[in-house]
PDB file of C-alpha atoms and ligand atoms in Angstrom:
ATOM      1  CA  MET V   1      -2.280  -9.975 -20.128  1.00  0.00           C
ATOM      2  CA  TYR V   2      -1.102 -10.565 -16.546  1.00  0.00           C
ATOM      3  CA  SER V   3       2.271 -11.985 -15.598  1.00  0.00           C
ATOM      4  CA  GLU V   4       2.469 -15.295 -13.789  1.00  0.00           C
ATOM      5  CA  LYS V   5       3.528 -13.492 -10.639  1.00  0.00           C
ATOM      6  CA  VAL V   6       0.474 -11.243 -10.720  1.00  0.00           C
ATOM      7  CA  MET V   7      -1.778 -14.269 -11.191  1.00  0.00           C
ATOM      8  CA  ASP V   8      -0.002 -16.094  -8.360  1.00  0.00           C
ATOM      9  CA  HIS V   9      -0.358 -13.210  -5.906  1.00  0.00           C
ATOM     10  CA  PHE V  10      -3.941 -12.685  -6.961  1.00  0.00           C
ATOM     11  CA  GLN V  11      -4.877 -16.323  -6.503  1.00  0.00           C
ATOM     12  CA  ASN V  12      -2.765 -16.905  -3.383  1.00  0.00           C
ATOM     13  CA  PRO V  13      -2.418 -13.525  -1.754  1.00  0.00           C
ATOM     14  CA  ARG V  14       0.178 -13.367   1.032  1.00  0.00           C
ATOM     15  CA  ASN V  15      -0.411 -11.639   4.350  1.00  0.00           C
ATOM     16  CA  VAL V  16      -4.163 -11.183   4.116  1.00  0.00           C
ATOM     17  CA  GLY V  17      -5.783 -10.152   7.364  1.00  0.00           C
ATOM     18  CA  GLU V  18      -5.378  -7.608  10.093  1.00  0.00           C
ATOM     19  CA  ILE V  19      -2.988  -7.013  12.972  1.00  0.00           C
ATOM     20  CA  GLU V  20      -4.509  -6.341  16.341  1.00  0.00           C
ATOM     21  CA  ASN V  21      -3.040  -3.316  18.073  1.00  0.00           C
ATOM     22  CA  ALA V  22      -1.053  -2.550  14.946  1.00  0.00           C
ATOM     23  CA  SER V  23       1.748   0.031  15.196  1.00  0.00           C
ATOM     24  CA  GLY V  24       0.309   1.763  12.151  1.00  0.00           C
ATOM     25  CA  VAL V  25      -2.741   1.387   9.967  1.00  0.00           C
ATOM     26  CA  GLY V  26      -3.272   3.086   6.628  1.00  0.00           C
ATOM     27  CA  THR V  27      -6.364   3.138   4.459  1.00  0.00           C
ATOM     28  CA  VAL V  28      -6.599   4.659   1.045  1.00  0.00           C
ATOM     29  CA  GLY V  29      -9.192   4.536  -1.651  1.00  0.00           C
ATOM     30  CA  ASN V  30      -9.598   5.471  -5.238  1.00  0.00           C
ATOM     31  CA  ALA V  31     -12.880   7.226  -5.738  1.00  0.00           C
ATOM     32  CA  LYS V  32     -12.788   6.533  -9.457  1.00  0.00           C
ATOM     33  CA  CYS V  33     -12.857   2.751  -9.310  1.00  0.00           C
ATOM     34  CA  GLY V  34     -14.193   2.549  -5.759  1.00  0.00           C
ATOM     35  CA  ASP V  35     -11.409   0.284  -4.564  1.00  0.00           C
ATOM     36  CA  ILE V  36     -10.094   0.446  -1.015  1.00  0.00           C
ATOM     37  CA  MET V  37      -6.932  -0.889   0.554  1.00  0.00           C
ATOM     38  CA  ARG V  38      -5.904  -1.082   4.183  1.00  0.00           C
ATOM     39  CA  ILE V  39      -2.395  -1.944   5.392  1.00  0.00           C
ATOM     40  CA  TYR V  40      -1.436  -2.877   8.959  1.00  0.00           C
ATOM     41  CA  LEU V  41       2.134  -2.623  10.207  1.00  0.00           C
ATOM     42  CA  ASP V  42       3.723  -4.168  13.257  1.00  0.00           C
ATOM     43  CA  VAL V  43       6.927  -2.235  13.934  1.00  0.00           C
ATOM     44  CA  ASP V  44       9.405  -3.271  16.608  1.00  0.00           C
ATOM     45  CA  GLU V  45      11.407  -1.034  18.952  1.00  0.00           C
ATOM     46  CA  ASN V  46      14.220  -0.764  16.403  1.00  0.00           C
ATOM     47  CA  GLN V  47      11.807   0.585  13.810  1.00  0.00           C
ATOM     48  CA  ILE V  48      11.906  -2.634  11.813  1.00  0.00           C
ATOM     49  CA  ILE V  49       8.682  -3.875  10.280  1.00  0.00           C
ATOM     50  CA  ARG V  50       8.119  -7.189  11.950  1.00  0.00           C
ATOM     51  CA  ASP V  51       4.866  -7.963  10.243  1.00  0.00           C
ATOM     52  CA  CYS V  52       2.533  -6.488   7.663  1.00  0.00           C
ATOM     53  CA  LYS V  53      -0.978  -7.489   6.658  1.00  0.00           C
ATOM     54  CA  PHE V  54      -3.539  -6.138   4.293  1.00  0.00           C
ATOM     55  CA  LYS V  55      -7.186  -6.085   3.394  1.00  0.00           C
ATOM     56  CA  THR V  56      -8.189  -5.006  -0.050  1.00  0.00           C
ATOM     57  CA  PHE V  57     -11.626  -4.434  -1.395  1.00  0.00           C
ATOM     58  CA  GLY V  58     -10.658  -4.110  -4.984  1.00  0.00           C
ATOM     59  CA  CYS V  59      -9.702  -5.509  -8.314  1.00  0.00           C
ATOM     60  CA  GLY V  60      -7.337  -8.391  -8.905  1.00  0.00           C
ATOM     61  CA  ALA V  61      -4.366  -6.145  -9.627  1.00  0.00           C
ATOM     62  CA  ALA V  62      -4.992  -4.302  -6.352  1.00  0.00           C
ATOM     63  CA  VAL V  63      -4.990  -7.612  -4.479  1.00  0.00           C
ATOM     64  CA  ALA V  64      -1.795  -8.760  -6.203  1.00  0.00           C
ATOM     65  CA  THR V  65      -0.006  -5.457  -5.590  1.00  0.00           C
ATOM     66  CA  SER V  66      -1.011  -5.325  -1.929  1.00  0.00           C
ATOM     67  CA  SER V  67       0.173  -8.905  -1.499  1.00  0.00           C
ATOM     68  CA  MET V  68       3.549  -8.124  -3.107  1.00  0.00           C
ATOM     69  CA  ALA V  69       3.870  -4.812  -1.242  1.00  0.00           C
ATOM     70  CA  THR V  70       3.410  -6.530   2.144  1.00  0.00           C
ATOM     71  CA  GLU V  71       6.060  -9.095   1.177  1.00  0.00           C
ATOM     72  CA  LEU V  72       8.450  -6.306   0.194  1.00  0.00           C
ATOM     73  CA  VAL V  73       8.128  -4.242   3.382  1.00  0.00           C
ATOM     74  CA  LYS V  74       8.343  -7.139   5.822  1.00  0.00           C
ATOM     75  CA  GLY V  75      11.677  -7.145   7.630  1.00  0.00           C
ATOM     76  CA  LYS V  76      12.577  -3.685   6.331  1.00  0.00           C
ATOM     77  CA  SER V  77      13.254  -0.571   8.348  1.00  0.00           C
ATOM     78  CA  ILE V  78      10.652   2.189   8.147  1.00  0.00           C
ATOM     79  CA  GLN V  79      13.063   4.204   5.982  1.00  0.00           C
ATOM     80  CA  GLU V  80      13.534   1.295   3.596  1.00  0.00           C
ATOM     81  CA  ALA V  81       9.792   0.736   3.462  1.00  0.00           C
ATOM     82  CA  LEU V  82       9.432   4.237   2.079  1.00  0.00           C
ATOM     83  CA  GLN V  83      11.416   3.107  -0.952  1.00  0.00           C
ATOM     84  CA  VAL V  84       8.813   0.465  -1.757  1.00  0.00           C
ATOM     85  CA  THR V  85       7.208   2.509  -4.479  1.00  0.00           C
ATOM     86  CA  ASN V  86       4.550   1.392  -6.886  1.00  0.00           C
ATOM     87  CA  LYS V  87       7.329   0.989  -9.456  1.00  0.00           C
ATOM     88  CA  ALA V  88       9.206  -1.382  -7.162  1.00  0.00           C
ATOM     89  CA  VAL V  89       6.027  -3.365  -6.569  1.00  0.00           C
ATOM     90  CA  MET V  90       5.273  -3.528 -10.286  1.00  0.00           C
ATOM     91  CA  GLU V  91       8.805  -4.657 -11.067  1.00  0.00           C
ATOM     92  CA  ALA V  92       8.581  -7.373  -8.456  1.00  0.00           C
ATOM     93  CA  LEU V  93       5.384  -8.540 -10.154  1.00  0.00           C
ATOM     94  CA  ASP V  94       6.998  -8.509 -13.637  1.00  0.00           C
ATOM     95  CA  GLY V  95       4.828  -5.601 -14.676  1.00  0.00           C
ATOM     96  CA  LEU V  96       1.200  -4.620 -14.901  1.00  0.00           C
ATOM     97  CA  PRO V  97      -0.889  -3.617 -17.892  1.00  0.00           C
ATOM     98  CA  PRO V  98      -0.949   0.213 -18.272  1.00  0.00           C
ATOM     99  CA  VAL V  99      -4.605   0.525 -17.290  1.00  0.00           C
ATOM    100  CA  LYS V 100      -3.775  -1.189 -13.987  1.00  0.00           C
ATOM    101  CA  VAL V 101      -0.878   0.992 -12.935  1.00  0.00           C
ATOM    102  CA  HIS V 102      -3.138   3.057 -10.669  1.00  0.00           C
ATOM    103  CA  CYS V 103      -3.890  -0.091  -8.660  1.00  0.00           C
ATOM    104  CA  SER V 104      -0.251  -0.328  -7.623  1.00  0.00           C
ATOM    105  CA  LEU V 105      -0.353   3.313  -6.525  1.00  0.00           C
ATOM    106  CA  LEU V 106      -2.963   2.322  -4.011  1.00  0.00           C
ATOM    107  CA  ALA V 107      -0.453  -0.072  -2.402  1.00  0.00           C
ATOM    108  CA  GLU V 108       2.275   2.576  -2.231  1.00  0.00           C
ATOM    109  CA  GLU V 109      -0.092   5.125  -0.690  1.00  0.00           C
ATOM    110  CA  ALA V 110      -1.498   2.635   1.805  1.00  0.00           C
ATOM    111  CA  ILE V 111       2.017   1.832   3.049  1.00  0.00           C
ATOM    112  CA  HIS V 112       2.756   5.552   3.362  1.00  0.00           C
ATOM    113  CA  ALA V 113      -0.502   6.086   5.223  1.00  0.00           C
ATOM    114  CA  ALA V 114       0.340   3.280   7.662  1.00  0.00           C
ATOM    115  CA  LEU V 115       3.843   4.687   8.184  1.00  0.00           C
ATOM    116  CA  TRP V 116       2.331   8.113   8.756  1.00  0.00           C
ATOM    117  CA  ASP V 117      -0.037   6.661  11.356  1.00  0.00           C
ATOM    118  CA  TYR V 118       2.909   4.937  13.051  1.00  0.00           C
ATOM    119  CA  ALA V 119       4.885   8.202  13.115  1.00  0.00           C
ATOM    120  CA  GLN V 120       1.923  10.123  14.526  1.00  0.00           C
ATOM    121  CA  LYS V 121       1.315   7.558  17.271  1.00  0.00           C
ATOM    122  CA  ASN V 122       4.965   7.681  18.281  1.00  0.00           C
ATOM    123  CA  GLY V 123       5.510  11.396  17.875  1.00  0.00           C
ATOM    124  CA  ILE V 124       8.295  10.948  15.345  1.00  0.00           C
ATOM    125  CA  THR V 125       8.992  12.291  11.879  1.00  0.00           C
ATOM    126  CA  ILE V 126       9.935   9.971   9.068  1.00  0.00           C
ATOM    127  CA  GLU V 127      12.181  11.841   6.696  1.00  0.00           C
ATOM    128  CA  GLY V 128      10.749  12.017   3.197  1.00  0.00           C
ATOM    129  CA  LEU V 129       7.268  10.960   4.228  1.00  0.00           C
ATOM    130  CA  GLU V 130       4.493  13.311   3.280  1.00  0.00           C
ATOM    131  CA  LYS V 131       1.010  13.398   4.686  1.00  0.00           C
ATOM    132  CA  PRO V 132      -0.868  10.698   2.805  1.00  0.00           C
ATOM    133  CA  LYS V 133      -3.914  11.238   0.689  1.00  0.00           C
ATOM    134  CA  ALA V 134      -7.132   9.461   1.544  1.00  0.00           C
ATOM    135  CA  ASP V 135      -7.943   9.217  -2.116  1.00  0.00           C
ATOM    136  CA  ILE V 136      -5.141   8.716  -4.611  1.00  0.00           C
ATOM    137  CA  HIS V 137      -6.817  10.996  -7.106  1.00  0.00           C
ATOM    138  CA  GLU V 138      -6.876  13.863  -4.636  1.00  0.00           C
ATOM    139  CA  GLY V 139      -5.014  16.869  -5.926  1.00  0.00           C
ATOM    140  CA  GLU V 140      -4.159  15.109  -9.148  1.00  0.00           C
ATOM    141  CA  GLU V 141      -6.742  16.788 -11.286  1.00  0.00           C
ATOM    142  CA  GLU V 142      -8.558  20.034 -11.566  1.00  0.00           C
ATOM    143  CA  GLU V 143     -11.680  20.245  -9.490  1.00  0.00           C
ATOM    144  CA  GLU V 144     -14.279  17.990 -10.857  1.00  0.00           C
ATOM    145  CA  GLU V 145     -17.963  18.081 -10.374  1.00  0.00           C
ATOM    146  CA  GLU V 146     -19.176  15.829  -7.627  1.00  0.00           C
ATOM    147  CA  TYR V 147     -20.993  12.804  -8.827  1.00  0.00           C
TER     148      TYR V 147
HETATM  149 FE1  FES J   1      -9.084   0.287  -8.950  1.00  0.00          FE
HETATM  150 FE2  FES J   1      -7.576  -1.676  -9.589  1.00  0.00          FE
HETATM  151  S1  FES J   1      -9.239  -0.938 -10.694  1.00  0.00           S
HETATM  152  S2  FES J   1      -7.492  -0.500  -7.804  1.00  0.00           S
END
């Protein structure tokens, strides 16, 4: 059900860990499945992402997508990193089963949240970047009863 690439990134995730004094940190969760992902970015003075690490408390697909997402944004400019969508991450992983697509959204949102944090810390605006959601289901559905 999972591609070889997904299995590889799940079993040998790249860039696990944290970055001390990171230029930007983004954390997002999904209240439905309870999974949480945190991305750390180290951005140099030319706005190039020198390093990227992640910590994911989540399912295997979330681990694999965070691993691939960190690989994809490393060495990119902050503008290019914005183009690393969940679709791009899924393609790089040779696809995900439909029920696991939301896991890749977590990676996209965590990158956006880390970029947002970087922009805030440096008083800059990143064109096309919107304020991230803390929970990827936020605003997606009609109000639900708290549980
Ligand atoms: Fe929630 Fe995968 S099941 S991130």
